[in-house]
PDB file of C-alpha atoms in Angstrom:
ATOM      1  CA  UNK A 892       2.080   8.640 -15.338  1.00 74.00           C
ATOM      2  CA  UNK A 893       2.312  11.094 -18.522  1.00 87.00           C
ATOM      3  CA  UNK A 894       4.431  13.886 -18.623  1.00 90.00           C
ATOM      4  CA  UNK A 895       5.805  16.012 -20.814  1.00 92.00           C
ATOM      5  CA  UNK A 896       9.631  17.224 -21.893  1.00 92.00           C
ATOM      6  CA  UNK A 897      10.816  20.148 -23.814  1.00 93.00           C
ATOM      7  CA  UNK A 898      14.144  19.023 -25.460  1.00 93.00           C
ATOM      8  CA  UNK A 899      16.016  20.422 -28.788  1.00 93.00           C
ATOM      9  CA  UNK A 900      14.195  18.476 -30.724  1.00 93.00           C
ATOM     10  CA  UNK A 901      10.930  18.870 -29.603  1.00 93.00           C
ATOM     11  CA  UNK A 902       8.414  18.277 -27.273  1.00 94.00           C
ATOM     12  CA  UNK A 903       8.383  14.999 -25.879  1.00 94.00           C
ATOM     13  CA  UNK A 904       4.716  13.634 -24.184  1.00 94.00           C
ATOM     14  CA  UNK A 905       5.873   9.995 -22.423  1.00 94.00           C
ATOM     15  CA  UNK A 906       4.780   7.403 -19.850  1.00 93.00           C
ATOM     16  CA  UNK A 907       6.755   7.127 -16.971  1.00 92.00           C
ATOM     17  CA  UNK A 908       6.923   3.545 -15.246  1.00 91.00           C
ATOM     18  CA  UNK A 909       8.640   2.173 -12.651  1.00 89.00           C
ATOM     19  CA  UNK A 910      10.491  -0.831 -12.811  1.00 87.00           C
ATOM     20  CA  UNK A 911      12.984  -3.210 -11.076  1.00 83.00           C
ATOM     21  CA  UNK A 912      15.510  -3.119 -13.747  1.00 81.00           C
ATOM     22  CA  UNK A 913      18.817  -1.219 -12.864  1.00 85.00           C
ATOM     23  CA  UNK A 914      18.829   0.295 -16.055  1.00 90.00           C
ATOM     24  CA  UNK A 915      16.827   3.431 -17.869  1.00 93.00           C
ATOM     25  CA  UNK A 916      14.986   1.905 -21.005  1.00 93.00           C
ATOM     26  CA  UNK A 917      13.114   4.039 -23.503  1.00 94.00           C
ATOM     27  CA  UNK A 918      10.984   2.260 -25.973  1.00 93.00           C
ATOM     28  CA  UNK A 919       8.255   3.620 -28.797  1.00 92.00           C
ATOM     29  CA  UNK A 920       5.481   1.850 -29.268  1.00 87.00           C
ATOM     30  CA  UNK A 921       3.609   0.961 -32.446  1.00 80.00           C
ATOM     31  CA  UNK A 922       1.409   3.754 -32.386  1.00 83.00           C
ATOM     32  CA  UNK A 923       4.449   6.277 -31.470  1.00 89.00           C
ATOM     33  CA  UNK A 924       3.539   6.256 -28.092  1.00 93.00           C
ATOM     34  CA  UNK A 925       6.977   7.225 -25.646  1.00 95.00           C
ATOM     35  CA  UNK A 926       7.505   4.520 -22.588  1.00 95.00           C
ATOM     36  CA  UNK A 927      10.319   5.487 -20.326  1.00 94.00           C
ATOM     37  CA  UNK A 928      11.036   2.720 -17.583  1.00 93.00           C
ATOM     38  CA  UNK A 929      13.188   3.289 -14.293  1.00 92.00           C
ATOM     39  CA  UNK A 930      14.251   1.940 -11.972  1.00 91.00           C
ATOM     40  CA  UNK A 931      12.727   2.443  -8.694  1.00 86.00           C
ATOM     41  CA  UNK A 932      13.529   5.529  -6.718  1.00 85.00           C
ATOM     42  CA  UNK A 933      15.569   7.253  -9.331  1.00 87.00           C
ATOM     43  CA  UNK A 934      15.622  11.228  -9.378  1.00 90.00           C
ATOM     44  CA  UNK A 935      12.835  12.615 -12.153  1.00 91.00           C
ATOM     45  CA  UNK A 936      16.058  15.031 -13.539  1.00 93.00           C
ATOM     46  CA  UNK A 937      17.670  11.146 -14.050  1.00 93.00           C
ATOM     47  CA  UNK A 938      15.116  10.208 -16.271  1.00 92.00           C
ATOM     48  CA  UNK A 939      14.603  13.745 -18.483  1.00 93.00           C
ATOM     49  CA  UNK A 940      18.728  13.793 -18.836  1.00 94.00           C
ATOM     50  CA  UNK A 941      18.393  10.233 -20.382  1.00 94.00           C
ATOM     51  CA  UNK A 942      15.004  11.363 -22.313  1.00 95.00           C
ATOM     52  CA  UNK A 943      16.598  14.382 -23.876  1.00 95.00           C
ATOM     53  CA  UNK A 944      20.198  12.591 -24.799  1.00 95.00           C
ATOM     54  CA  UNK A 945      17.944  10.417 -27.239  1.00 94.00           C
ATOM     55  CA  UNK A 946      15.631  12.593 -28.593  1.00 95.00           C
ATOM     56  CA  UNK A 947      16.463  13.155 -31.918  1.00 95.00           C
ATOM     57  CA  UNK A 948      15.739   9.189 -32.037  1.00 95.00           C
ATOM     58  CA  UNK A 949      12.700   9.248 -30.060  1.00 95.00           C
ATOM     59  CA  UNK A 950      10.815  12.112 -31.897  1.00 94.00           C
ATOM     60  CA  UNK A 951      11.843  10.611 -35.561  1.00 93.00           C
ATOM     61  CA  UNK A 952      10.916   7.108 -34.480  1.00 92.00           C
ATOM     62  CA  UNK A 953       7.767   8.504 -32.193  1.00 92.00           C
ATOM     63  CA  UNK A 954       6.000  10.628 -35.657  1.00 90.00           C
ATOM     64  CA  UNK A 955       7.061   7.981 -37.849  1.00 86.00           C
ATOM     65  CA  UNK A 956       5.252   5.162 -36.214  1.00 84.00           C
ATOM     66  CA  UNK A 957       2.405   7.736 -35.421  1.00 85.00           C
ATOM     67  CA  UNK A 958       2.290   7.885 -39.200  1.00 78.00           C
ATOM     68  CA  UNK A 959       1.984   4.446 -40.055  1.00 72.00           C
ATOM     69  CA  UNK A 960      -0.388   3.844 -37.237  1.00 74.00           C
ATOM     70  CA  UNK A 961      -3.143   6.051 -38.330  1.00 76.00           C
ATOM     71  CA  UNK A 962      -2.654   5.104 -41.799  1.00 67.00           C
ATOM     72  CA  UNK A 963      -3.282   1.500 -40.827  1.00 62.00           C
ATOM     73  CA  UNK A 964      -6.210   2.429 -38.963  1.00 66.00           C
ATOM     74  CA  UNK A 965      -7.916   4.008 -41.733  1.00 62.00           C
ATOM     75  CA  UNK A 966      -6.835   1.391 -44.181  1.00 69.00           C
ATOM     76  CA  UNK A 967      -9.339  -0.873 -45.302  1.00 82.00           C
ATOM     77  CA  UNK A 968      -8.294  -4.905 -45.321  1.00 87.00           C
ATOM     78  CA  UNK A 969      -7.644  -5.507 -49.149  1.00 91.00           C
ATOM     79  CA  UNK A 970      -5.359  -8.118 -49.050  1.00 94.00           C
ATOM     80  CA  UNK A 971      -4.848 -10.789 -46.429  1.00 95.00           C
ATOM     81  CA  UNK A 972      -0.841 -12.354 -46.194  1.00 97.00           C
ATOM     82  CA  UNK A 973      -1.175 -16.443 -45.538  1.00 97.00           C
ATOM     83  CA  UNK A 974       2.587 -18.087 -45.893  1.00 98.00           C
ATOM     84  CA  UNK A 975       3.968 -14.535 -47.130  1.00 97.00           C
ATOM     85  CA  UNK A 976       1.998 -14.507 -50.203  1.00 97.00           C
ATOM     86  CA  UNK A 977      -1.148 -11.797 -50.872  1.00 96.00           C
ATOM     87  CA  UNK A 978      -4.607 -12.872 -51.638  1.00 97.00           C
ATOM     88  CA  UNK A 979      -6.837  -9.859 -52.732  1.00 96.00           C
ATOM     89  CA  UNK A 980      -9.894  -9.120 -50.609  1.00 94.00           C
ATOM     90  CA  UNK A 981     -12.927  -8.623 -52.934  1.00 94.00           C
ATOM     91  CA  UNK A 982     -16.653  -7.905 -51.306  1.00 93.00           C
ATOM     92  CA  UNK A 983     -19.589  -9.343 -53.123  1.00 94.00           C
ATOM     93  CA  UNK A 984     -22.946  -8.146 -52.437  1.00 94.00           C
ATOM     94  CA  UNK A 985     -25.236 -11.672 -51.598  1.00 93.00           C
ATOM     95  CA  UNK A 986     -27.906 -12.490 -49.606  1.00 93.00           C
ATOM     96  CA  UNK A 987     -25.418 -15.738 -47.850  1.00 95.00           C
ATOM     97  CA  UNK A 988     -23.181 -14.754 -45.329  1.00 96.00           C
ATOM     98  CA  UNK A 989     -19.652 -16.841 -46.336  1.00 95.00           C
ATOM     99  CA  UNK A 990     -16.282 -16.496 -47.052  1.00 95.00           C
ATOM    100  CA  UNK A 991     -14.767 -18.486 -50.382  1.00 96.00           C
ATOM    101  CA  UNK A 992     -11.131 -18.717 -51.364  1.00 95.00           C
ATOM    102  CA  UNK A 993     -10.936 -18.844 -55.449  1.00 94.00           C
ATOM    103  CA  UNK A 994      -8.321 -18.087 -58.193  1.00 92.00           C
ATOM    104  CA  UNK A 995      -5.901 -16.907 -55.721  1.00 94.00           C
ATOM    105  CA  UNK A 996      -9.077 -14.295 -53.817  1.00 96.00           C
ATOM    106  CA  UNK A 997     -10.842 -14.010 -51.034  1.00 96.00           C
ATOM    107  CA  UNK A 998     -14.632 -13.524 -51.701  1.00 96.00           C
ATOM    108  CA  UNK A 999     -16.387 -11.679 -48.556  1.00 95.00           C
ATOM    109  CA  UNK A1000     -19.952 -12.592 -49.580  1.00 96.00           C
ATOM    110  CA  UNK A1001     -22.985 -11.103 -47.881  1.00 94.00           C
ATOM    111  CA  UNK A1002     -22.812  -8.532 -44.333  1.00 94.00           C
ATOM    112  CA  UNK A1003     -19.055  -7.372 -44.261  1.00 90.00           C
ATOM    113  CA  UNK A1004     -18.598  -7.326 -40.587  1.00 91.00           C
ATOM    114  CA  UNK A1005     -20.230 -10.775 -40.422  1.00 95.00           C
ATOM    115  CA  UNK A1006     -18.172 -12.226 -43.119  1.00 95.00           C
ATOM    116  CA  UNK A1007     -14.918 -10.706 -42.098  1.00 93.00           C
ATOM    117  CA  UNK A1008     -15.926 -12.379 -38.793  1.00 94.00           C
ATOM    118  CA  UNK A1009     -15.952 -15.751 -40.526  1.00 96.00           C
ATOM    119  CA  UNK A1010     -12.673 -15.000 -42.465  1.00 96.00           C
ATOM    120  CA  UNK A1011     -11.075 -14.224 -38.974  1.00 95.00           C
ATOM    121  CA  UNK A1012     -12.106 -17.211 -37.233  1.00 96.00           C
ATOM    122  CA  UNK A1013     -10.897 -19.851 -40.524  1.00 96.00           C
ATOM    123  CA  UNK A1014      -7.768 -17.614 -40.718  1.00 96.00           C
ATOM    124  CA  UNK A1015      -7.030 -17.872 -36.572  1.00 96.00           C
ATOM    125  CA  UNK A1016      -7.978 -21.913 -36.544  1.00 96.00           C
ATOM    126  CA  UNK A1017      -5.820 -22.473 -39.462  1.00 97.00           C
ATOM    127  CA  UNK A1018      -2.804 -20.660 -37.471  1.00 97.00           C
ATOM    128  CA  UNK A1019      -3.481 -22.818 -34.673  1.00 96.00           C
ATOM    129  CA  UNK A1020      -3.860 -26.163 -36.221  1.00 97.00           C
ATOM    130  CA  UNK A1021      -0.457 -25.425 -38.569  1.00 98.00           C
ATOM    131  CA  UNK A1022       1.737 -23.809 -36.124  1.00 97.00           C
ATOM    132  CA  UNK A1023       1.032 -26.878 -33.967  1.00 96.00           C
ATOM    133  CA  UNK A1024       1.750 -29.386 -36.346  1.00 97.00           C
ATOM    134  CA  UNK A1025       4.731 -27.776 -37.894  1.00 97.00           C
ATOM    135  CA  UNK A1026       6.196 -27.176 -34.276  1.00 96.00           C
ATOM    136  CA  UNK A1027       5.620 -30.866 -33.911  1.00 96.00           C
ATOM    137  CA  UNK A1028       7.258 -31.812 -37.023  1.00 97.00           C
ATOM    138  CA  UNK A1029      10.503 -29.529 -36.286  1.00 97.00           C
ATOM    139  CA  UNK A1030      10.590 -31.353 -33.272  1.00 96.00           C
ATOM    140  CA  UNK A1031      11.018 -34.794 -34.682  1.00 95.00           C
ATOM    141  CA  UNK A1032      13.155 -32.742 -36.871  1.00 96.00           C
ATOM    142  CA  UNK A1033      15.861 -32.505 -34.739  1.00 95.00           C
ATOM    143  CA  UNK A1034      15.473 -35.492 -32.207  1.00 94.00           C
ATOM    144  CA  UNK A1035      13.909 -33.349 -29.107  1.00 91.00           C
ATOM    145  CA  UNK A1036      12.565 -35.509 -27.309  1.00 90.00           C
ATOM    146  CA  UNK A1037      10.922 -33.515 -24.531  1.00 87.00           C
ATOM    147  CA  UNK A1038       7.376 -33.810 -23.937  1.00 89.00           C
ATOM    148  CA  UNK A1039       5.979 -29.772 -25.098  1.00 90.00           C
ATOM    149  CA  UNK A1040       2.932 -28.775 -25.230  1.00 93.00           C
ATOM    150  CA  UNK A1041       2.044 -26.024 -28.112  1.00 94.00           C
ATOM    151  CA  UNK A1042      -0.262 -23.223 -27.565  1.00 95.00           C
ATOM    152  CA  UNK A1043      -1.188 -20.153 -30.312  1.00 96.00           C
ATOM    153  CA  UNK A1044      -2.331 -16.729 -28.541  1.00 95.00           C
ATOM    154  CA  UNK A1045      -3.752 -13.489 -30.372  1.00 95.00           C
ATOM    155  CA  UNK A1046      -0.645 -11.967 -28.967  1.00 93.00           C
ATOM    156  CA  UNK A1047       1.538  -9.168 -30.956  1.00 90.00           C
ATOM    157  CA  UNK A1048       4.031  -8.365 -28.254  1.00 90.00           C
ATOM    158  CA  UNK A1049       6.382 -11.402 -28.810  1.00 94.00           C
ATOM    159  CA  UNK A1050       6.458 -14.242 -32.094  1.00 96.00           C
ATOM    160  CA  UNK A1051       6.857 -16.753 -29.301  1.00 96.00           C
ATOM    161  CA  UNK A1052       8.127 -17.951 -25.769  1.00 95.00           C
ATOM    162  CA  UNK A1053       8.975 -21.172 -24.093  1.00 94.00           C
ATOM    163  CA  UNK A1054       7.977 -21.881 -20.337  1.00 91.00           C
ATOM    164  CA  UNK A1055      10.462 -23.950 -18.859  1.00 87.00           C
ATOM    165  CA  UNK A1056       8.157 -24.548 -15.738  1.00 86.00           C
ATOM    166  CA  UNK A1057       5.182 -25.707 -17.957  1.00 88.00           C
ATOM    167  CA  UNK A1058       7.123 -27.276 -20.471  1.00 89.00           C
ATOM    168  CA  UNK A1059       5.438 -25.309 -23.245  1.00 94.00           C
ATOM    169  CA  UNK A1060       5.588 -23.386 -26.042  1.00 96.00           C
ATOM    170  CA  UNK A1061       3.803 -20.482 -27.411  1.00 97.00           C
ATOM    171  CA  UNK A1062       3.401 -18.981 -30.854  1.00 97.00           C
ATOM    172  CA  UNK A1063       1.863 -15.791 -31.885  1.00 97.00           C
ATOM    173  CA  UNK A1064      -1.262 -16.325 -34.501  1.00 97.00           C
ATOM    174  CA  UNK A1065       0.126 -13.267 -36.777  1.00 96.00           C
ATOM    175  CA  UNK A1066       2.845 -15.145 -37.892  1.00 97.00           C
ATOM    176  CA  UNK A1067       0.786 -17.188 -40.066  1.00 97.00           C
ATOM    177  CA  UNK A1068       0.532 -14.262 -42.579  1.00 97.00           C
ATOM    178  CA  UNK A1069       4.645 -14.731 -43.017  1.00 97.00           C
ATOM    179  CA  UNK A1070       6.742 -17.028 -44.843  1.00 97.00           C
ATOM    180  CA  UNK A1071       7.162 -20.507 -43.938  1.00 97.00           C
ATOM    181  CA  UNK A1072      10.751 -19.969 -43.667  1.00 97.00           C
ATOM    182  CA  UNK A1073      10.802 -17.483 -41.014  1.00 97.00           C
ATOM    183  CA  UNK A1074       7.704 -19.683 -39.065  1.00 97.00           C
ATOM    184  CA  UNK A1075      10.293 -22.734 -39.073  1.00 97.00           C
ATOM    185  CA  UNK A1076      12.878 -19.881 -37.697  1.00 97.00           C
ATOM    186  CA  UNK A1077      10.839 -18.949 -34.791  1.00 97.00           C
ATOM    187  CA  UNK A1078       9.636 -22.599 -34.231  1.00 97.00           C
ATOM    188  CA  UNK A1079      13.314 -23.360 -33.706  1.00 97.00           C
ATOM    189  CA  UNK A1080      14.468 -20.787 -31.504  1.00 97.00           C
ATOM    190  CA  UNK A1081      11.909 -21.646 -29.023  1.00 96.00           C
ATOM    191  CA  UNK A1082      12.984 -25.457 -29.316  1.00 96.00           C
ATOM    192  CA  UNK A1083      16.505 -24.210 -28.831  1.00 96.00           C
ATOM    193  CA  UNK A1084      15.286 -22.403 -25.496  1.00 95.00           C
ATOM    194  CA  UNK A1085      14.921 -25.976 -24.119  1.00 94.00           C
ATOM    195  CA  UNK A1086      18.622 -26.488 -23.920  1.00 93.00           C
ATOM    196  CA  UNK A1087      19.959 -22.827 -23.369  1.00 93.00           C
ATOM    197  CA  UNK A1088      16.977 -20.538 -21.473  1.00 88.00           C
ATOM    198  CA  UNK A1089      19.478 -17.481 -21.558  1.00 88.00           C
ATOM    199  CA  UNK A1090      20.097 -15.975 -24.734  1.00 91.00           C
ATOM    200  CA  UNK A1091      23.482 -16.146 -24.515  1.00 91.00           C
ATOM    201  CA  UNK A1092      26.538 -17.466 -26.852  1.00 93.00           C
ATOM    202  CA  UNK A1093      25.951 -21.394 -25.955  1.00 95.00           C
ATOM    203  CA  UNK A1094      22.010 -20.656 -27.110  1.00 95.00           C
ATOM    204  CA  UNK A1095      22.591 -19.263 -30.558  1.00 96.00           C
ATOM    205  CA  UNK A1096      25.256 -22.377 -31.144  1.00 96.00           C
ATOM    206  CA  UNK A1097      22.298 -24.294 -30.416  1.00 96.00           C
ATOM    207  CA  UNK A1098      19.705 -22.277 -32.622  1.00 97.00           C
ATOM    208  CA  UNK A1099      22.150 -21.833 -35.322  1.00 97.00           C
ATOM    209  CA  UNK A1100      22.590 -25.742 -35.739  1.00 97.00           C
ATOM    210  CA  UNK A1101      19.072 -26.206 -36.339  1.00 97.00           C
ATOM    211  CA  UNK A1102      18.359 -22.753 -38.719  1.00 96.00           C
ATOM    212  CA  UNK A1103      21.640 -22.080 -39.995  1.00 96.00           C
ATOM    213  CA  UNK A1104      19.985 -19.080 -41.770  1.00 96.00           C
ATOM    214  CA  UNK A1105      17.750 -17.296 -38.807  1.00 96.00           C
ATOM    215  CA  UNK A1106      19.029 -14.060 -39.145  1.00 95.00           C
ATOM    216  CA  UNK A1107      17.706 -13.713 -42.452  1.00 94.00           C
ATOM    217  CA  UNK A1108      14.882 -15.052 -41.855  1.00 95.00           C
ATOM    218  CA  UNK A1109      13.666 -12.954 -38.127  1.00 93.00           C
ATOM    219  CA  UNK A1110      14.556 -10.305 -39.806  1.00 93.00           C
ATOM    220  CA  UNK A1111      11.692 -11.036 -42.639  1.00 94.00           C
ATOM    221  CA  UNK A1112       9.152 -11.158 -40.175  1.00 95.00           C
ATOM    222  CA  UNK A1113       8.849  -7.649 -39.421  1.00 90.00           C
ATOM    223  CA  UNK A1114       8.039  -6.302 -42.855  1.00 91.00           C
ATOM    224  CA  UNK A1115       5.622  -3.867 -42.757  1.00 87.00           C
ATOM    225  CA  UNK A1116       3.362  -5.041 -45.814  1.00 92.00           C
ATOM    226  CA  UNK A1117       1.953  -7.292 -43.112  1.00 94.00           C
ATOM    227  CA  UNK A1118       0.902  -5.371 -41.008  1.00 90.00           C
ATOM    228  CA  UNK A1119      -2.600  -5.307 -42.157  1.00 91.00           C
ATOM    229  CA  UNK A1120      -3.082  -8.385 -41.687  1.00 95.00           C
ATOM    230  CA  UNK A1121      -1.477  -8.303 -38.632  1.00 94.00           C
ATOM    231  CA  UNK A1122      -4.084  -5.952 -36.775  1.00 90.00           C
ATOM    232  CA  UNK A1123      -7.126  -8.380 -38.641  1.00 92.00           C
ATOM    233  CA  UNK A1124      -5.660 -11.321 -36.721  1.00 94.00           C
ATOM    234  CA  UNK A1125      -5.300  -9.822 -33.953  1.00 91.00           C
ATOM    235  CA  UNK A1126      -8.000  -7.475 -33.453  1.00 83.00           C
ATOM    236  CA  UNK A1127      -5.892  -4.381 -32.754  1.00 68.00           C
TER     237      UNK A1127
END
């Protein structure tokens, strides 16, 4: 349900949802979009009083990532991120539809759309077939020996999760375009899920033990210059 709030900082347009959390949660999404979540049955007044204590926050953080968001989607893909490192996009007029990888380019031969297509699907297979071999390799790594099953999604609202009822792991595709440091980091903290589900104090003892440096490196994967690449991958 959209509505709209008139607060000291501006007018606020938001979705309301309901929710069966106890608590009032107010995210922005990547496009700037407002998302106010409540818990079911609270008064409307509730909600705008929490709305309107955070506004300043939400209207800076709300035309900022409006920004960025239309930038991106009139940007056109000139570089492509694989391990954290750039490879220039260059388009070459040809009668052959392919996609070549030389002196540190990309080479879109032929259609665009067509060969951006092709580009796509190598770049998406690659993901899966390293993120499943390097989550297998971390594994023997440090001596799991659970049987886990690893599956990569097109997926941009989480890096990864672990089911404890199917005894598997996910991993978004995007993160291919960062470094293989903060992969490994991500890798890890869903292996360390298998122990501690909660993230709680025990969990991070556990996560810490096997990337003593994960702060550094989560907070690496959220650089913006990947963005880009990001919505390629992921078709959004």
């Amino acid at each position: 349900m959209l509505k709209c709030l008139d607060t000291e900082n501006g007018i606020i347009e938001y979705e309301l949802k309901s929710t069966k959390s106890h608590r009032i949660i107010v995210k922005v999404a990547k496009d700037g979009k407002v998302i106010c979540s409540c818990p079911q049955g609270i008064a409307l007044s509730v909600a705008e009083d929490f709305i309107k204590s955070r506004s300043k926050w939400i209207v800076q953080t709300s035309n900022k990532l409006k920004e960025q968001y239309q930038s991106l989607q009139s940007s056109e893909l000139n570089q492509i991120f694989i391990f954290g490192k750039s490879y220039p996009v260059v388009r070459v007029e040809s009668q052959k539809i392919e996609v070549l990888f030389e002196d540190g380019k990309i080479y879109l031969c032929g259609d665009e759309q067509k060969s951006q297509n092709i580009l796509k699907t190598k770049l998406v297979g690659f993901a899966k077939q390293y993120l499943a071999q390097r989550a297998y390799e971390l594994q023997k790594q440090i001596g799991e020996k659970s049987a886990v099953v690893v599956e990569v999604k097109k997926v941009r609202s989480w890096w990864g999760c672990y089911s404890v009822k199917n005894k598997k792991i996910k991993l978004s595709a995007r993160l291919i375009a960062r470094e293989k440091t903060s992969i490994d980091s991500v890798i890890f903290h869903e292996f360390a899920h298998i122990k501690v589900q909660n993230h709680q104090k025990a969990f991070y003892k556990v996560l810490l033990s096997y990337c003593p440096n994960y702060y550094s490196f989560k907070k690496a994967l959220s650089d913006s210059k990947y963005a880009l690449t990001d919505k390629f991958v992921l078709d959004k």
